[in-house]
Coordinates of C-alpha atoms and ligand atoms in Angstrom, one line a residue:
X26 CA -4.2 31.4 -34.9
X27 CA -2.6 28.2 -33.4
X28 CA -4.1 25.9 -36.2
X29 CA -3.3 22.6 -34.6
X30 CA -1.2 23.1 -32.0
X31 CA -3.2 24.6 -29.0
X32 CA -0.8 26.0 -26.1
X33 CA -1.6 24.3 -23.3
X34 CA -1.0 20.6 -21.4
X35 CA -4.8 19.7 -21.8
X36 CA -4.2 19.7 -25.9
X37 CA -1.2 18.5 -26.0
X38 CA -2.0 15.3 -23.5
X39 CA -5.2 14.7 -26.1
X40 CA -2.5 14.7 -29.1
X41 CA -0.2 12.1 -26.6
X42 CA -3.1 9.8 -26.5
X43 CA -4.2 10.1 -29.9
X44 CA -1.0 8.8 -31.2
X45 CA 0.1 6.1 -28.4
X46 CA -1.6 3.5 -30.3
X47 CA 0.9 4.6 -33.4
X48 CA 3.9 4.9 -31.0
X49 CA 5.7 0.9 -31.6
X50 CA 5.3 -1.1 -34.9
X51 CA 3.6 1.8 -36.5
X52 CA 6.1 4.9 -35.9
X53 CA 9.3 2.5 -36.7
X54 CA 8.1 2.0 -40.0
X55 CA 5.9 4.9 -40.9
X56 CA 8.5 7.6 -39.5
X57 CA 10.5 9.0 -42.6
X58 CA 7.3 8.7 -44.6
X59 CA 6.0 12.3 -45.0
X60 CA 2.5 12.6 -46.4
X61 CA 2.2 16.2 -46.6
X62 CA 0.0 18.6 -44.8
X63 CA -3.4 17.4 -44.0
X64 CA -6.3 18.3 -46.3
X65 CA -9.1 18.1 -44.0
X66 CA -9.2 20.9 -41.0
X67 CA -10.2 17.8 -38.7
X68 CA -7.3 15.6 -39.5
X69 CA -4.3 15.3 -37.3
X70 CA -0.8 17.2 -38.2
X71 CA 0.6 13.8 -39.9
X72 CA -0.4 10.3 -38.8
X73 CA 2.8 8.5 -38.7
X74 CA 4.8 10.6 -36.7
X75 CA 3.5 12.2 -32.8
X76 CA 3.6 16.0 -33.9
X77 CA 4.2 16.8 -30.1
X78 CA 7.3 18.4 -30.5
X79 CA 5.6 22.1 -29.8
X80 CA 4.4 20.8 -25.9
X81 CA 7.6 18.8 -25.9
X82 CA 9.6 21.4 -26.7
X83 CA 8.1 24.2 -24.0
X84 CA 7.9 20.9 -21.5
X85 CA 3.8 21.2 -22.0
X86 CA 4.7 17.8 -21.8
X87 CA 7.8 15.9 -21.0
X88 CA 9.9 13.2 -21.8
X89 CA 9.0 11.0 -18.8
X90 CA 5.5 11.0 -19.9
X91 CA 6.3 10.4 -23.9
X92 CA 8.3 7.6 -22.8
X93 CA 5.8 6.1 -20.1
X94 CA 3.3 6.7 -23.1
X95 CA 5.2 4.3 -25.7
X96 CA 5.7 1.6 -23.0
X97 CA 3.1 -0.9 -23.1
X98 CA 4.4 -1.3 -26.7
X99 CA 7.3 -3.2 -24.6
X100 CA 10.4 -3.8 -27.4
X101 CA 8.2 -2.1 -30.2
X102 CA 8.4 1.7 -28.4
X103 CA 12.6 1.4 -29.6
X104 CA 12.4 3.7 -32.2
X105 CA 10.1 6.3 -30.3
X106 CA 12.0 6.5 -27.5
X107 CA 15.4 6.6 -29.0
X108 CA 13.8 9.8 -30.9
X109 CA 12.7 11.7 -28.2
X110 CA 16.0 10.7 -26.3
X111 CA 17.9 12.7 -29.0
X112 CA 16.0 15.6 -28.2
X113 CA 17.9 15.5 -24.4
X114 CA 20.9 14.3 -26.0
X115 CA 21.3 17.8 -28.3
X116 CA 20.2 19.6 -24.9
X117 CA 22.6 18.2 -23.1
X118 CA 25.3 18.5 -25.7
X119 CA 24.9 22.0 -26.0
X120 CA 25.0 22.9 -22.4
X121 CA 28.4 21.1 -22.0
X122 CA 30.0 23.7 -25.4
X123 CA 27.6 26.7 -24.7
X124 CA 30.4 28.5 -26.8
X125 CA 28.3 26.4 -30.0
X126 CA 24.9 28.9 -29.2
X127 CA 27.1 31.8 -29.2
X128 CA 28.9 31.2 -32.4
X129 CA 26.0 30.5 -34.1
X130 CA 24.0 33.7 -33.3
X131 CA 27.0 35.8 -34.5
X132 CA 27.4 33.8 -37.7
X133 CA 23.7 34.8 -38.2
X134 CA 24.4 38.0 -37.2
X135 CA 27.3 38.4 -40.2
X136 CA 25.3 36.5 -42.4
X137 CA 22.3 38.8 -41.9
X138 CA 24.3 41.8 -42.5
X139 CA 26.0 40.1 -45.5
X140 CA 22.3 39.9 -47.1
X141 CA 21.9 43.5 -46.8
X142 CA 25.5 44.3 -48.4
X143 CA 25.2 42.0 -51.1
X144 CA 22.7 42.3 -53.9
X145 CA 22.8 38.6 -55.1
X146 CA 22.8 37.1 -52.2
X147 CA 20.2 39.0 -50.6
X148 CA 18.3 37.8 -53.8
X149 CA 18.9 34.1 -53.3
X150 CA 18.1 34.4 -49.8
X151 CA 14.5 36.0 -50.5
X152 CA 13.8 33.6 -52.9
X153 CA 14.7 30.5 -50.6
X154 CA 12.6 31.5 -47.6
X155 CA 9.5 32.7 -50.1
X156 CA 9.6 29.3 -51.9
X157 CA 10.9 30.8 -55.2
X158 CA 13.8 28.6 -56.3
X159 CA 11.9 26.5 -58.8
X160 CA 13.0 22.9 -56.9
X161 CA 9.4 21.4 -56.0
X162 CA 9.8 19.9 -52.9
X163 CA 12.1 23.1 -51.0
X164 CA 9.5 26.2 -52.0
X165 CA 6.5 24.1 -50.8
X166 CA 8.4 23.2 -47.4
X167 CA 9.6 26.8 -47.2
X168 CA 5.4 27.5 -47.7
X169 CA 4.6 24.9 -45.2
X170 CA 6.3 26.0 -42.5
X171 CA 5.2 29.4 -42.8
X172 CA 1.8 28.2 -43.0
X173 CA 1.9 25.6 -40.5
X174 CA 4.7 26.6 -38.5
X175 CA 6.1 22.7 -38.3
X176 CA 8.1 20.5 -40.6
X177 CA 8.1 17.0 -40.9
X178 CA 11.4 15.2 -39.7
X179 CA 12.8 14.2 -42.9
X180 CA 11.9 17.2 -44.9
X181 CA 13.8 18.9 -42.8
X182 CA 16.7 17.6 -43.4
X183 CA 16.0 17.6 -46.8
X184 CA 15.4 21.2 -46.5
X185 CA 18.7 21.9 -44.6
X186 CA 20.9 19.9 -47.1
X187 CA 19.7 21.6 -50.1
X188 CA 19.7 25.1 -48.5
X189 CA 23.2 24.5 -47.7
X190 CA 24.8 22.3 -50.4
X191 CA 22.8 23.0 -53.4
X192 CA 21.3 26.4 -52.7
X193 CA 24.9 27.2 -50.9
X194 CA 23.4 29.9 -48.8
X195 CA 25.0 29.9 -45.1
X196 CA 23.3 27.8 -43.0
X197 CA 23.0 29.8 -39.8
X198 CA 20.4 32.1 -42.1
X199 CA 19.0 28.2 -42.9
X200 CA 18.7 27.6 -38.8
X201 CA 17.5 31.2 -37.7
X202 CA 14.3 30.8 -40.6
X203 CA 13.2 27.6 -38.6
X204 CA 13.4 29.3 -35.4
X205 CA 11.5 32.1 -36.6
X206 CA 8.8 29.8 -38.0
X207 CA 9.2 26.5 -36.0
X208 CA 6.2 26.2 -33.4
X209 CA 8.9 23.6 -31.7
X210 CA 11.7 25.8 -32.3
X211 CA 14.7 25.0 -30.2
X212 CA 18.3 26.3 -29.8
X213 CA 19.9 22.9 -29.2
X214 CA 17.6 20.4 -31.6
X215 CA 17.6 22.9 -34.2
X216 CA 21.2 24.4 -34.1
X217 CA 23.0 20.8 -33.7
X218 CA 20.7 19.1 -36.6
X219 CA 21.5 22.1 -39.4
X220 CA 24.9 21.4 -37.9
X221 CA 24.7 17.6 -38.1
X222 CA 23.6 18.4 -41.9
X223 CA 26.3 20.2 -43.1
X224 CA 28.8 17.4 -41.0
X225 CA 30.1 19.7 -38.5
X226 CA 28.1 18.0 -35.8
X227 CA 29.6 14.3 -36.0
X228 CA 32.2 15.9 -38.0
X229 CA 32.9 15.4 -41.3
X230 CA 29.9 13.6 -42.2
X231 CA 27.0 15.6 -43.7
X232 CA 23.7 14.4 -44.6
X233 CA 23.1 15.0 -48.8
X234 CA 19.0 15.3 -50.2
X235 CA 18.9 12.7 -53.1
X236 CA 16.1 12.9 -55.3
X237 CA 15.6 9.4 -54.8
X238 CA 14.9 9.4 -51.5
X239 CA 12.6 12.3 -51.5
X240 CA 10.1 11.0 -54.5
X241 CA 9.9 7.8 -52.4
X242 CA 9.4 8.9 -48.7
X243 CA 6.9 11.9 -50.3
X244 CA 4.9 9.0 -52.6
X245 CA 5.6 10.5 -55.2
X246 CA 4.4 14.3 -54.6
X247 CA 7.9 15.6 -55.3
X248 CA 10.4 15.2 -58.4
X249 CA 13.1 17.8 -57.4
X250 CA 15.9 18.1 -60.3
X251 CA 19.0 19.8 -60.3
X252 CA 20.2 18.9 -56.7
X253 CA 23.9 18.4 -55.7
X254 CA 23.7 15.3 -54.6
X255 CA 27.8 15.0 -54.4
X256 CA 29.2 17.9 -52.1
X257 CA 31.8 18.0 -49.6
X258 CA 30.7 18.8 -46.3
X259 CA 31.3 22.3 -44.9
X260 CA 34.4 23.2 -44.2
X261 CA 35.3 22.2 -40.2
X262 CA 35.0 24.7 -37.7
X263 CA 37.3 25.2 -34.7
X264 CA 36.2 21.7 -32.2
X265 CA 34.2 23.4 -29.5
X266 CA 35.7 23.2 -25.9
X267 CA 33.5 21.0 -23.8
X268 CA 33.0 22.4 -20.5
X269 CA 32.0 20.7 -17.2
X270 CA 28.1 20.9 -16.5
X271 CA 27.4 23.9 -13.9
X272 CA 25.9 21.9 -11.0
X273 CA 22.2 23.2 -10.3
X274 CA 22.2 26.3 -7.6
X275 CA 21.3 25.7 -3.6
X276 CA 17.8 25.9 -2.8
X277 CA 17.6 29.3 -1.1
X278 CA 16.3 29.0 2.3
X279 CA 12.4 30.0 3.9
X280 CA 9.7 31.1 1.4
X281 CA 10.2 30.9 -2.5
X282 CA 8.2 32.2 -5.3
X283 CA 8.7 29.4 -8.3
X284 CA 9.4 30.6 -11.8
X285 CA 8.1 28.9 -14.7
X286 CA 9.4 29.9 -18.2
X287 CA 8.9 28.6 -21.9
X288 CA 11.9 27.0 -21.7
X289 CA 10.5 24.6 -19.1
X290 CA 6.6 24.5 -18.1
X291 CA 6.7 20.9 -16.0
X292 CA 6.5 21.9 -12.3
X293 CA 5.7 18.5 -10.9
X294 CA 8.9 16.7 -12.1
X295 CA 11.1 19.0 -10.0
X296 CA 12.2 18.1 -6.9
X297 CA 11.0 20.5 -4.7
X298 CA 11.6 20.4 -0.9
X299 CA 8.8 22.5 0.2
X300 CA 5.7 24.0 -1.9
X301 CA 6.4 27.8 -3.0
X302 CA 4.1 30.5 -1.8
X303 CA 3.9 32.3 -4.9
X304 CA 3.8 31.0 -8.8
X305 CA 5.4 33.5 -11.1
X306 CA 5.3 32.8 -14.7
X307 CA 7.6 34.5 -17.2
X308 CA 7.4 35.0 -20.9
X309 CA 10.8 37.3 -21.3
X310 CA 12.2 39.0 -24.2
X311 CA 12.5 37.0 -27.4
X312 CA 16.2 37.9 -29.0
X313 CA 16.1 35.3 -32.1
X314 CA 15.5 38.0 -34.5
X315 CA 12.6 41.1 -34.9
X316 CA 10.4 38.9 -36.9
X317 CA 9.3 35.7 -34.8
X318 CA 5.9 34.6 -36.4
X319 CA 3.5 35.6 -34.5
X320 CA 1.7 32.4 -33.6
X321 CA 5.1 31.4 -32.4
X322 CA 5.4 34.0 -29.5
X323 CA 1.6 33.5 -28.9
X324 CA 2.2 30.0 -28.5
X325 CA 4.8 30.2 -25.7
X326 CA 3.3 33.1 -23.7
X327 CA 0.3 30.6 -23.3
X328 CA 2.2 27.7 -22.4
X329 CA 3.5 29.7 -19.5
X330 CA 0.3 31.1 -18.6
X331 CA -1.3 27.2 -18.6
X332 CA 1.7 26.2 -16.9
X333 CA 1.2 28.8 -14.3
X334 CA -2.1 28.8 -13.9
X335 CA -2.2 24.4 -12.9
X336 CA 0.7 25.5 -10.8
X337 CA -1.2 28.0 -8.4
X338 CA -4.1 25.5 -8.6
X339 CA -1.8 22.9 -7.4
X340 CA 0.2 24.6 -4.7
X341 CA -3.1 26.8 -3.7
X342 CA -0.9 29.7 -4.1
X343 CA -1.5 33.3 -6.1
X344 CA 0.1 33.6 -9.9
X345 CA 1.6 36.1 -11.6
X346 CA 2.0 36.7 -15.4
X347 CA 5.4 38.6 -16.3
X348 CA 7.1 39.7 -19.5
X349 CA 10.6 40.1 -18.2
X350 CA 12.7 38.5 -15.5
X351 CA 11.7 39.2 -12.0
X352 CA 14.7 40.2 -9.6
X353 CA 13.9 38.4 -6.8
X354 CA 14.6 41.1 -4.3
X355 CA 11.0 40.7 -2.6
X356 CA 10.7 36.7 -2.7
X357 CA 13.8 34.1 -3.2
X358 CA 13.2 32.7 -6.9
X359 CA 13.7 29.5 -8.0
X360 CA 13.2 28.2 -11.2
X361 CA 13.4 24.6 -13.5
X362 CA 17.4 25.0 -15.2
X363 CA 17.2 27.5 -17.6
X364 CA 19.4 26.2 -20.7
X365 CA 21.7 27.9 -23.3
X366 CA 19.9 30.0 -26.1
X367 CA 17.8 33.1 -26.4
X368 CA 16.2 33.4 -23.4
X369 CA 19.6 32.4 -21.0
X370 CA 20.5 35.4 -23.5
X371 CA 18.0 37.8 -21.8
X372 CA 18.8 37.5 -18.1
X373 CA 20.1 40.0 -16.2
X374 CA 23.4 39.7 -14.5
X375 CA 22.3 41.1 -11.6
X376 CA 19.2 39.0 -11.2
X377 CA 19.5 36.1 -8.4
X378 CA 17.5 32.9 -9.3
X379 CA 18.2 29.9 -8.2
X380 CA 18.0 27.2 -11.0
X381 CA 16.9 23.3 -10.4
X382 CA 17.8 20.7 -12.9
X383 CA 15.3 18.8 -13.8
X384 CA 15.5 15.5 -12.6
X385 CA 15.7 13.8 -16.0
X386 CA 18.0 16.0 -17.2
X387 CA 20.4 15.2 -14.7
X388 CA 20.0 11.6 -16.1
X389 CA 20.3 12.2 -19.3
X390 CA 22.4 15.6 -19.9
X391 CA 25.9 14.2 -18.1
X392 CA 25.5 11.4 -20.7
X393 CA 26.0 13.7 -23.4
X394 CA 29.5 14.1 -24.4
X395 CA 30.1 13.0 -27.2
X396 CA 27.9 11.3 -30.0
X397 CA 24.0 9.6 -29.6
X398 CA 25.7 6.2 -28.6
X399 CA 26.3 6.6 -25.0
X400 CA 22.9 8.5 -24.5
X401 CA 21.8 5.1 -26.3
X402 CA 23.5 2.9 -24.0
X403 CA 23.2 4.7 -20.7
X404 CA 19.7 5.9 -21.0
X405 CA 18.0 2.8 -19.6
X406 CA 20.2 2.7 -16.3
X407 CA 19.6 6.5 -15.9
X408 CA 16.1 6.6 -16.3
X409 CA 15.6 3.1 -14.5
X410 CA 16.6 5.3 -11.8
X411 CA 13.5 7.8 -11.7
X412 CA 11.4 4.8 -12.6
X413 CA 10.8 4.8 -16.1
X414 CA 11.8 1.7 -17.6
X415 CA 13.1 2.0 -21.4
X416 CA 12.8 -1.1 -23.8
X417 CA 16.3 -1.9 -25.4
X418 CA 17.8 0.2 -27.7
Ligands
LIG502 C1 17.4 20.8 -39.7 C2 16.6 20.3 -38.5 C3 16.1 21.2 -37.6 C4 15.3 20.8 -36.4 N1 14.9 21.7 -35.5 C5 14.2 21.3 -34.4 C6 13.7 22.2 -33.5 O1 14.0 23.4 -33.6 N2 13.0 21.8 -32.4 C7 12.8 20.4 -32.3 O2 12.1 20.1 -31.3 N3 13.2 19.5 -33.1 C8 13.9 19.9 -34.2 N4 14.4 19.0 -35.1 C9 14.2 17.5 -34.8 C10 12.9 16.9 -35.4 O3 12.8 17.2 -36.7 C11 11.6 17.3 -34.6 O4 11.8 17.1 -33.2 C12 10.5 16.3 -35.1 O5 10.3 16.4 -36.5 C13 9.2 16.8 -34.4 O6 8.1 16.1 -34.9 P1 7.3 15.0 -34.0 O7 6.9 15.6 -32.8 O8 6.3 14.5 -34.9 O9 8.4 13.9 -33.7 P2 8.3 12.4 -33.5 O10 9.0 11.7 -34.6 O11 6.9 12.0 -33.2 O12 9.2 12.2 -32.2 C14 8.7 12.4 -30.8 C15 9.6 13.5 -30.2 O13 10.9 13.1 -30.1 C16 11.8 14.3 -30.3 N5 12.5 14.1 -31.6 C17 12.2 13.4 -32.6 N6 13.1 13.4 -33.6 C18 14.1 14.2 -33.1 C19 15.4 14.6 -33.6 N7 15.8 14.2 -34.8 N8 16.1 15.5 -32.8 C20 15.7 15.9 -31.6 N9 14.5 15.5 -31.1 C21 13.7 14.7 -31.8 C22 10.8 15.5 -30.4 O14 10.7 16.1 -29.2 C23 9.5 14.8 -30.9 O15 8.4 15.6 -30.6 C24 15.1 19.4 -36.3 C25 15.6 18.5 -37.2 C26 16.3 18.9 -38.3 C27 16.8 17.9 -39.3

């Protein structure tokens, strides 16, 4: 079951051009509106905010054509674009401090085993992801996104800040029950924004659910009480080291097979030299934790399958499906840049592929340093650069 999110480029280009009309005026003042889940099995997701994230995410679709999308709202698109911008900028941002991924999954890891040594958390834990606290608004978005398998924007933020400040559960358990859930889960967007929450992304600023804000931007459907709407932010971690980004690997020379993975679907943005003689697509290993939801997985092995599949249609070349990473001791393997979270986790040391940056990412990722504003500024002359031109920001 997929509900509305069907794995492949053909539904997710039919969702792109269902919303472009909604992608200036409308989105910029629509966007922290959440309606709720629709009521009518024939109604999109939500009608004021894309709901692409799923094809975004597994590069189904990609930025270049969300952007080109919003364009011929000229000055109007701002908002849109600076929004799926952000989604590079946390990629980017994570690959320069991979150290951030790794500290994450073992704070999980300690907080997982904490839950089983510890009767009353393990208790408050249960009842936060089974919607059981008694606030209104948290147990039906702890619901929805079991059901659903997607959040609105703003709820989840709501739903990070009281998981962490007013539920004061550790909120790497917070992160790893999106990730489980999220069809457009992510290591980078999701890690840095329960980060940016609990003000250890821009640091020292966290983001705090008021009730206010939530009976407005729900109209009403939600009166939470009791929320702690005056905590500090968590206490600061160790800055992370920012290292240099690895510069993508040499093309290896002759015949290649090319690799597609569900961390990057888009084969016709790379720049490849030569067509490959072989498509191989990979759905490895999943290492976020035993219980993914199912219709998670399902989603991402399809995407690489559809991906695949156009690809060998494309380069008139056989395709293979694989559930682990190929070695590439028959064929040189190359593959679109394979970035930091679970499934870099699975590869092999001893497994040669040679990995291609996309070209966006190049414009975008070496722009993330620091905090959103030079992505902001920068963005336009990068991606003037492939062609894409940006409205101001
Ligand atoms: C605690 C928390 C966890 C999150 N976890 C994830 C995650 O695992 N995966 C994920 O893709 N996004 C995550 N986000 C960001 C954001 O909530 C979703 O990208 C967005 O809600 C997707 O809905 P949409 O496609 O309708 O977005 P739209 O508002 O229509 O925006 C279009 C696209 O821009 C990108 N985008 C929009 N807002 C953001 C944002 N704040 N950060 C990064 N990219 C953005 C997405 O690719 C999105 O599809 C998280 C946000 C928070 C606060």
């Amino acid at each position: 079951m997929t509900g509305p999110f069907e794995p492949g480029e053909a539904a997710g280009l039919a969702r792109m051009q269902a919303f472009q009309p909604r992608m200036g005026r409308a989105y910029a003042a629509g966007r922290n509106r959440d309606e709720g889940p629709p009521t009518r099995a024939d109604a999109p997701l939500r009608r004021d905010v894309s709901a692409l994230s799923p094809w975004l995410r597994h590069r189904l679709i990609t930025e270049q054509a969300a952007i080109a999308a919003a364009a011929p709202h000229g000055e109007h698109a701002a908002k849109f674009v600076s929004e799926v911008l952000w989604r590079g900028y946390f990629k980017g941002w994570l690959e320069h401090r991979p150290e951030v991924w790794s500290n994450y999954c073992a704070g999980r890891d300690a907080a997982l085993a904490a839950v089983e040594g510890n009767a009353g958390l393990s208790r408050a834990y249960t009842e936060a992801v089974e919607g059981r606290t008694g606030i209104d608004c948290f147990d039906a978005w702890a619901r929805e996104l079991v059901e659903w398998n997607w959040l609105h924007n703003h709820a989840r933020m709501w739903f990070a800040s009281i998981w962490i400040f007013t539920l004061r559960l550790p909120w790497e358990l917070g992160a790893d029950f999106f990730l489980r859930h999220l069809m457009d889960g992510d290591p980078a967007s999701n890690t840095l924004s329960w980060r940016w929450v609990g003000g250890l992304h821009t640091r020292g600023k966290h983001y705090l659910a008021r009730r206010e804000n939530i009976v407005r931007y729900t109209d009403g459907r939600f009166d939470p009480a009791g929320l702690n709407e005056t905590a500090e932010p968590l206490p600061l971690d160790d800055e992370p080291v920012r290292r240099a980004l690895p510069p993508s690997d040499p093309w290896p020379g002759g015949d290649f097979a090319l690799l597609l993975h569900p961390e990057d679907c888009a084969f016709s943005t790379l720049d490849l030299p030569r067509a490959p003689v072989r498509i191989i697509g990979v759905t490895p290993p999943d290492r976020r934790a035993a219980s993914v939801a199912p219709a998670v997985t399902a989603f991402s092995a399809r995407a690489v399958a559809d991906a695949a599949a156009r690809a060998g249609e494309h380069f008139g070349c056989p395709v293979d499906l694989v559930s682990d990473w190929p070695d590439g001791d028959d064929l040189p393997l190359v593959a679109p840049w394979l970035p930091t979270g679970w499934w870099r986790d699975t590869v092999p040391a001893h497994t040669s592929i040679a990995w291609r940056r996309q070209p966006y990412d190049d414009a975008i990722w070496p722009l993330a340093t620091a905090g959103f504003f030079k992505v902001k500024a920068g963005a336009g002359r990068a991606l003037g650069r492939l062609g894409l031109d940006l409205p101001p920001l």
